[in-house]
Each structure stands twice: as C-alpha cells, then as structure tokens.
C-alpha cells in the first residue's frame, strides 16, 4: 500500500502542478489519518435501497456541499463512477454539509429527486460538526477520500475531477482486492 500511496502522490502532484507545494503538504498531512464517519445520520435512503457502506473494507467518502448547485449536480457523475466499481466490496459515503446552515434536509432531498436520483444513502452534516471535527479541507479537489476498514485515509483527491485520480482509486481498490484474495 505504501508503494501505491507514493504512486498516488507523484501522479497527484503532476495533476496539481509541480509549483504547488500546498498540494504536497495536503497529501502528506492526510496520509493514514483516521476519520470519524457518520453512522446514524442518514438524510434518507432513496427508494428503500439497502446498503451498509460502513461495513465494507474500503469506503469512498465524498463531501457534498448541500448549498452548491454544481456540487449536487456532481452526484450524477458519481452514479457513473459507481457503475465502474464493485459496490459489494466498496462502500460510498456521501456526507452532505452546509457551511452556513442554510440548507435543510428537505431542500436537499428535493434537489436529489428532481435532478439526480442517485438511489444511495446520504449522510447529514448540515450542522457542519463532522466537517470541523475532521478538519476537512475546504477545496473540492481534496474532499474525497478512499479509506480502509479502520477509517484511515489511503488516497485523497476527487476522482471526478481528474482521470489520473480516478485511475489511482481504481488501482488502489484493485490492489486491495488482489491482496485479500491471496
């Protein structure tokens, strides 16, 4: 996994522009950091879909700004990304937050049902509590994490924003599955 993280770091830095030292520091600061996840704060589980993302060995945690229209629209892209991932092995945790507390659960549900209809549970951090507790980055590029069964960060970066980052997630997931099968 260390080799994979180094591969991720070099690929990620190429993506972020080699002049940006803060990107290097961001990746290094998050390596193996343990996250606190929402357990019982489901906003809703669309159309009765039963899934338990917390029980998977690997999880992808993505922060969704509930007050950002384009962020909510990105959930449609997540549907495509999830179609290429074995969701029986990888759980997805979408944590909806609101920096200023102006977004309500009902407002978010309405936007989802009108535009996205992801059919996957969302978790509530509209009070911004978990966001602050985990000290999550404010930049959208750094608001998605691949985490292991101990909730430790394995990869950081939004796979929807770069094919390089997307490939890193897929490589890490495939590497983990091969490792478990040996």
PDB file of C-alpha atoms in Angstrom:
ATOM      1  CA  UNK A   1       0.000   0.000   0.000  1.00  0.00           C
ATOM      2  CA  UNK A   2       2.977   2.333   0.648  1.00  0.00           C
ATOM      3  CA  UNK A   3       4.099   1.956  -2.975  1.00  0.00           C
ATOM      4  CA  UNK A   4       0.598   2.723  -4.106  1.00  0.00           C
ATOM      5  CA  UNK A   5       0.493   5.861  -1.970  1.00  0.00           C
ATOM      6  CA  UNK A   6       3.837   7.009  -3.410  1.00  0.00           C
ATOM      7  CA  UNK A   7       2.478   6.370  -6.902  1.00  0.00           C
ATOM      8  CA  UNK A   8      -0.603   8.357  -5.951  1.00  0.00           C
ATOM      9  CA  UNK A   9       1.498  11.200  -4.578  1.00  0.00           C
ATOM     10  CA  UNK A  10       3.616  11.528  -7.726  1.00  0.00           C
ATOM     11  CA  UNK A  11       0.593  11.326 -10.022  1.00  0.00           C
ATOM     12  CA  UNK A  12      -1.394  13.725  -7.905  1.00  0.00           C
ATOM     13  CA  UNK A  13       1.388  16.280  -7.810  1.00  0.00           C
ATOM     14  CA  UNK A  14       1.686  16.149 -11.575  1.00  0.00           C
ATOM     15  CA  UNK A  15      -2.034  16.804 -11.778  1.00  0.00           C
ATOM     16  CA  UNK A  16      -1.932  19.674  -9.271  1.00  0.00           C
ATOM     17  CA  UNK A  17       1.024  21.414 -10.944  1.00  0.00           C
ATOM     18  CA  UNK A  18       4.535  20.877  -9.639  1.00  0.00           C
ATOM     19  CA  UNK A  19       4.739  24.503  -8.415  1.00  0.00           C
ATOM     20  CA  UNK A  20       2.050  23.933  -5.790  1.00  0.00           C
ATOM     21  CA  UNK A  21       3.767  22.929  -2.547  1.00  0.00           C
ATOM     22  CA  UNK A  22       0.490  23.105  -0.609  1.00  0.00           C
ATOM     23  CA  UNK A  23      -0.774  20.077  -2.587  1.00  0.00           C
ATOM     24  CA  UNK A  24       2.225  18.027  -1.406  1.00  0.00           C
ATOM     25  CA  UNK A  25       1.658  19.092   2.170  1.00  0.00           C
ATOM     26  CA  UNK A  26      -2.061  18.337   1.905  1.00  0.00           C
ATOM     27  CA  UNK A  27      -1.457  14.774   0.708  1.00  0.00           C
ATOM     28  CA  UNK A  28       1.234  14.156   3.337  1.00  0.00           C
ATOM     29  CA  UNK A  29      -0.955  15.540   6.132  1.00  0.00           C
ATOM     30  CA  UNK A  30      -3.831  13.210   5.263  1.00  0.00           C
ATOM     31  CA  UNK A  31      -1.844  10.002   4.724  1.00  0.00           C
ATOM     32  CA  UNK A  32      -3.219   7.354   7.143  1.00  0.00           C
ATOM     33  CA  UNK A  33      -5.202   9.953   9.106  1.00  0.00           C
ATOM     34  CA  UNK A  34      -8.144   8.306  10.844  1.00  0.00           C
ATOM     35  CA  UNK A  35     -11.529   9.879  10.080  1.00  0.00           C
ATOM     36  CA  UNK A  36     -14.662   9.994  12.153  1.00  0.00           C
ATOM     37  CA  UNK A  37     -17.586   8.945   9.971  1.00  0.00           C
ATOM     38  CA  UNK A  38     -21.317   9.494  10.276  1.00  0.00           C
ATOM     39  CA  UNK A  39     -23.037   6.337  11.484  1.00  0.00           C
ATOM     40  CA  UNK A  40     -26.637   7.170  12.182  1.00  0.00           C
ATOM     41  CA  UNK A  41     -27.267  10.435  10.407  1.00  0.00           C
ATOM     42  CA  UNK A  42     -28.841   9.195   7.187  1.00  0.00           C
ATOM     43  CA  UNK A  43     -30.708  12.001   5.453  1.00  0.00           C
ATOM     44  CA  UNK A  44     -32.626   9.418   3.524  1.00  0.00           C
ATOM     45  CA  UNK A  45     -32.108   6.129   1.795  1.00  0.00           C
ATOM     46  CA  UNK A  46     -33.692   6.749  -1.590  1.00  0.00           C
ATOM     47  CA  UNK A  47     -36.371   4.315  -2.715  1.00  0.00           C
ATOM     48  CA  UNK A  48     -35.665   1.794   0.030  1.00  0.00           C
ATOM     49  CA  UNK A  49     -32.178   0.895  -1.195  1.00  0.00           C
ATOM     50  CA  UNK A  50     -30.492  -1.234   1.456  1.00  0.00           C
ATOM     51  CA  UNK A  51     -26.759  -0.863   1.694  1.00  0.00           C
ATOM     52  CA  UNK A  52     -24.291  -0.704   4.553  1.00  0.00           C
ATOM     53  CA  UNK A  53     -21.297   1.266   3.287  1.00  0.00           C
ATOM     54  CA  UNK A  54     -19.684   1.399   6.753  1.00  0.00           C
ATOM     55  CA  UNK A  55     -19.275  -2.371   6.788  1.00  0.00           C
ATOM     56  CA  UNK A  56     -17.082  -2.517   3.679  1.00  0.00           C
ATOM     57  CA  UNK A  57     -13.311  -2.966   3.936  1.00  0.00           C
ATOM     58  CA  UNK A  58     -12.869   0.009   1.614  1.00  0.00           C
ATOM     59  CA  UNK A  59     -15.013   3.114   1.565  1.00  0.00           C
ATOM     60  CA  UNK A  60     -15.059   6.233  -0.533  1.00  0.00           C
ATOM     61  CA  UNK A  61     -16.084   9.259   1.496  1.00  0.00           C
ATOM     62  CA  UNK A  62     -17.096  12.278  -0.527  1.00  0.00           C
ATOM     63  CA  UNK A  63     -18.172  15.589   0.946  1.00  0.00           C
ATOM     64  CA  UNK A  64     -21.091  17.268  -0.810  1.00  0.00           C
ATOM     65  CA  UNK A  65     -21.762  20.952  -0.202  1.00  0.00           C
ATOM     66  CA  UNK A  66     -25.552  20.948   0.042  1.00  0.00           C
ATOM     67  CA  UNK A  67     -25.713  24.642  -0.821  1.00  0.00           C
ATOM     68  CA  UNK A  68     -23.667  24.346  -4.015  1.00  0.00           C
ATOM     69  CA  UNK A  69     -25.699  23.603  -7.143  1.00  0.00           C
ATOM     70  CA  UNK A  70     -22.776  22.265  -9.194  1.00  0.00           C
ATOM     71  CA  UNK A  71     -21.673  20.100  -6.238  1.00  0.00           C
ATOM     72  CA  UNK A  72     -25.106  18.489  -6.133  1.00  0.00           C
ATOM     73  CA  UNK A  73     -25.042  18.057  -9.913  1.00  0.00           C
ATOM     74  CA  UNK A  74     -21.742  16.179  -9.497  1.00  0.00           C
ATOM     75  CA  UNK A  75     -23.749  13.406  -7.838  1.00  0.00           C
ATOM     76  CA  UNK A  76     -24.867  12.413 -11.346  1.00  0.00           C
ATOM     77  CA  UNK A  77     -21.185  11.847 -12.183  1.00  0.00           C
ATOM     78  CA  UNK A  78     -20.880   9.708  -9.060  1.00  0.00           C
ATOM     79  CA  UNK A  79     -23.578   7.422 -10.487  1.00  0.00           C
ATOM     80  CA  UNK A  80     -21.335   6.789 -13.497  1.00  0.00           C
ATOM     81  CA  UNK A  81     -18.203   6.329 -11.365  1.00  0.00           C
ATOM     82  CA  UNK A  82     -20.007   3.901  -9.051  1.00  0.00           C
ATOM     83  CA  UNK A  83     -21.070   1.861 -12.083  1.00  0.00           C
ATOM     84  CA  UNK A  84     -17.386   1.034 -12.611  1.00  0.00           C
ATOM     85  CA  UNK A  85     -16.730  -0.001  -9.003  1.00  0.00           C
ATOM     86  CA  UNK A  86     -17.732  -3.250  -7.292  1.00  0.00           C
ATOM     87  CA  UNK A  87     -20.098  -1.791  -4.686  1.00  0.00           C
ATOM     88  CA  UNK A  88     -20.315  -5.157  -2.957  1.00  0.00           C
ATOM     89  CA  UNK A  89     -16.680  -4.551  -1.916  1.00  0.00           C
ATOM     90  CA  UNK A  90     -16.518  -0.739  -1.734  1.00  0.00           C
ATOM     91  CA  UNK A  91     -18.940   1.424   0.232  1.00  0.00           C
ATOM     92  CA  UNK A  92     -19.749   5.001  -0.709  1.00  0.00           C
ATOM     93  CA  UNK A  93     -20.429   7.560   1.984  1.00  0.00           C
ATOM     94  CA  UNK A  94     -21.802  10.868   0.756  1.00  0.00           C
ATOM     95  CA  UNK A  95     -21.629  13.401   3.560  1.00  0.00           C
ATOM     96  CA  UNK A  96     -23.819  16.432   2.853  1.00  0.00           C
ATOM     97  CA  UNK A  97     -22.652  19.527   4.683  1.00  0.00           C
ATOM     98  CA  UNK A  98     -23.659  23.158   4.894  1.00  0.00           C
ATOM     99  CA  UNK A  99     -21.101  25.754   5.945  1.00  0.00           C
ATOM    100  CA  UNK A 100     -23.661  28.370   6.835  1.00  0.00           C
ATOM    101  CA  UNK A 101     -26.510  26.118   7.915  1.00  0.00           C
ATOM    102  CA  UNK A 102     -28.893  27.439   5.272  1.00  0.00           C
ATOM    103  CA  UNK A 103     -29.561  24.084   3.605  1.00  0.00           C
ATOM    104  CA  UNK A 104     -32.296  21.874   5.003  1.00  0.00           C
ATOM    105  CA  UNK A 105     -32.637  18.116   4.663  1.00  0.00           C
ATOM    106  CA  UNK A 106     -35.894  18.550   2.740  1.00  0.00           C
ATOM    107  CA  UNK A 107     -34.294  21.029   0.341  1.00  0.00           C
ATOM    108  CA  UNK A 108     -31.504  18.560  -0.407  1.00  0.00           C
ATOM    109  CA  UNK A 109     -33.966  15.667  -0.843  1.00  0.00           C
ATOM    110  CA  UNK A 110     -35.965  17.733  -3.328  1.00  0.00           C
ATOM    111  CA  UNK A 111     -32.869  18.616  -5.362  1.00  0.00           C
ATOM    112  CA  UNK A 112     -31.791  14.993  -5.423  1.00  0.00           C
ATOM    113  CA  UNK A 113     -35.158  13.653  -6.501  1.00  0.00           C
ATOM    114  CA  UNK A 114     -35.561  16.327  -9.195  1.00  0.00           C
ATOM    115  CA  UNK A 115     -32.072  16.229 -10.689  1.00  0.00           C
ATOM    116  CA  UNK A 116     -30.019  13.266  -9.537  1.00  0.00           C
ATOM    117  CA  UNK A 117     -31.962  10.351  -8.037  1.00  0.00           C
ATOM    118  CA  UNK A 118     -28.762   8.573  -7.009  1.00  0.00           C
ATOM    119  CA  UNK A 119     -30.565   5.810  -5.073  1.00  0.00           C
ATOM    120  CA  UNK A 120     -27.868   5.641  -2.435  1.00  0.00           C
ATOM    121  CA  UNK A 121     -27.943   6.916   1.158  1.00  0.00           C
ATOM    122  CA  UNK A 122     -26.699  10.372   2.054  1.00  0.00           C
ATOM    123  CA  UNK A 123     -25.459  11.313   5.488  1.00  0.00           C
ATOM    124  CA  UNK A 124     -26.210  14.556   7.275  1.00  0.00           C
ATOM    125  CA  UNK A 125     -23.583  17.015   8.392  1.00  0.00           C
ATOM    126  CA  UNK A 126     -25.721  20.058   7.744  1.00  0.00           C
ATOM    127  CA  UNK A 127     -24.691  21.283  11.207  1.00  0.00           C
ATOM    128  CA  UNK A 128     -21.058  21.210   9.959  1.00  0.00           C
ATOM    129  CA  UNK A 129     -19.990  19.208  13.034  1.00  0.00           C
ATOM    130  CA  UNK A 130     -18.117  16.305  11.369  1.00  0.00           C
ATOM    131  CA  UNK A 131     -16.588  18.678   8.843  1.00  0.00           C
ATOM    132  CA  UNK A 132     -14.978  20.692  11.640  1.00  0.00           C
ATOM    133  CA  UNK A 133     -14.185  17.667  13.831  1.00  0.00           C
ATOM    134  CA  UNK A 134     -12.246  16.001  10.994  1.00  0.00           C
ATOM    135  CA  UNK A 135     -10.804  19.335   9.863  1.00  0.00           C
ATOM    136  CA  UNK A 136     -11.721  18.513   6.267  1.00  0.00           C
ATOM    137  CA  UNK A 137     -10.108  20.598   3.516  1.00  0.00           C
ATOM    138  CA  UNK A 138     -12.189  23.402   2.040  1.00  0.00           C
ATOM    139  CA  UNK A 139     -11.088  22.774  -1.569  1.00  0.00           C
ATOM    140  CA  UNK A 140     -13.411  20.491  -3.519  1.00  0.00           C
ATOM    141  CA  UNK A 141     -10.431  18.698  -5.075  1.00  0.00           C
ATOM    142  CA  UNK A 142      -9.436  17.395  -1.629  1.00  0.00           C
ATOM    143  CA  UNK A 143     -12.894  16.485  -0.333  1.00  0.00           C
ATOM    144  CA  UNK A 144     -12.950  12.837  -1.381  1.00  0.00           C
ATOM    145  CA  UNK A 145     -11.099  10.034   0.387  1.00  0.00           C
ATOM    146  CA  UNK A 146     -10.522   6.322  -0.077  1.00  0.00           C
ATOM    147  CA  UNK A 147     -10.404   4.870   3.417  1.00  0.00           C
ATOM    148  CA  UNK A 148      -9.739   1.403   4.784  1.00  0.00           C
ATOM    149  CA  UNK A 149     -11.663  -0.647   7.367  1.00  0.00           C
ATOM    150  CA  UNK A 150     -10.015   1.355  10.185  1.00  0.00           C
ATOM    151  CA  UNK A 151     -11.240   4.578   8.504  1.00  0.00           C
ATOM    152  CA  UNK A 152      -7.665   5.601   7.682  1.00  0.00           C
ATOM    153  CA  UNK A 153      -7.087   7.671   4.554  1.00  0.00           C
ATOM    154  CA  UNK A 154      -5.465   5.693   1.755  1.00  0.00           C
ATOM    155  CA  UNK A 155      -5.999   8.137  -1.116  1.00  0.00           C
ATOM    156  CA  UNK A 156      -7.142  11.764  -1.156  1.00  0.00           C
ATOM    157  CA  UNK A 157      -8.488  13.596  -4.185  1.00  0.00           C
ATOM    158  CA  UNK A 158     -11.697  13.802  -6.149  1.00  0.00           C
ATOM    159  CA  UNK A 159     -11.740  11.101  -8.861  1.00  0.00           C
ATOM    160  CA  UNK A 160     -14.431  13.032 -10.752  1.00  0.00           C
ATOM    161  CA  UNK A 161     -12.061  15.919 -11.359  1.00  0.00           C
ATOM    162  CA  UNK A 162      -9.216  14.003 -12.995  1.00  0.00           C
ATOM    163  CA  UNK A 163      -8.799  10.746 -14.872  1.00  0.00           C
ATOM    164  CA  UNK A 164      -5.404  10.359 -13.152  1.00  0.00           C
ATOM    165  CA  UNK A 165      -7.001  10.480  -9.710  1.00  0.00           C
ATOM    166  CA  UNK A 166      -9.815   8.193 -10.878  1.00  0.00           C
ATOM    167  CA  UNK A 167      -7.230   5.669 -12.055  1.00  0.00           C
ATOM    168  CA  UNK A 168      -5.450   5.886  -8.685  1.00  0.00           C
ATOM    169  CA  UNK A 169      -8.669   4.985  -6.892  1.00  0.00           C
ATOM    170  CA  UNK A 170      -9.276   2.057  -9.228  1.00  0.00           C
ATOM    171  CA  UNK A 171      -5.667   0.862  -8.833  1.00  0.00           C
ATOM    172  CA  UNK A 172      -5.867   1.095  -5.029  1.00  0.00           C
ATOM    173  CA  UNK A 173      -9.177  -0.783  -4.982  1.00  0.00           C
ATOM    174  CA  UNK A 174      -7.906  -3.477  -7.351  1.00  0.00           C
ATOM    175  CA  UNK A 175      -4.683  -3.812  -5.354  1.00  0.00           C
ATOM    176  CA  UNK A 176      -6.673  -4.267  -2.157  1.00  0.00           C
ATOM    177  CA  UNK A 177      -8.931  -6.902  -3.720  1.00  0.00           C
ATOM    178  CA  UNK A 178      -5.914  -8.835  -5.030  1.00  0.00           C
ATOM    179  CA  UNK A 179      -4.261  -8.598  -1.605  1.00  0.00           C
ATOM    180  CA  UNK A 180      -7.361 -10.019   0.114  1.00  0.00           C
ATOM    181  CA  UNK A 181      -7.586 -12.904  -2.335  1.00  0.00           C
ATOM    182  CA  UNK A 182      -4.042 -14.147  -1.762  1.00  0.00           C
TER     183      UNK A 182
END
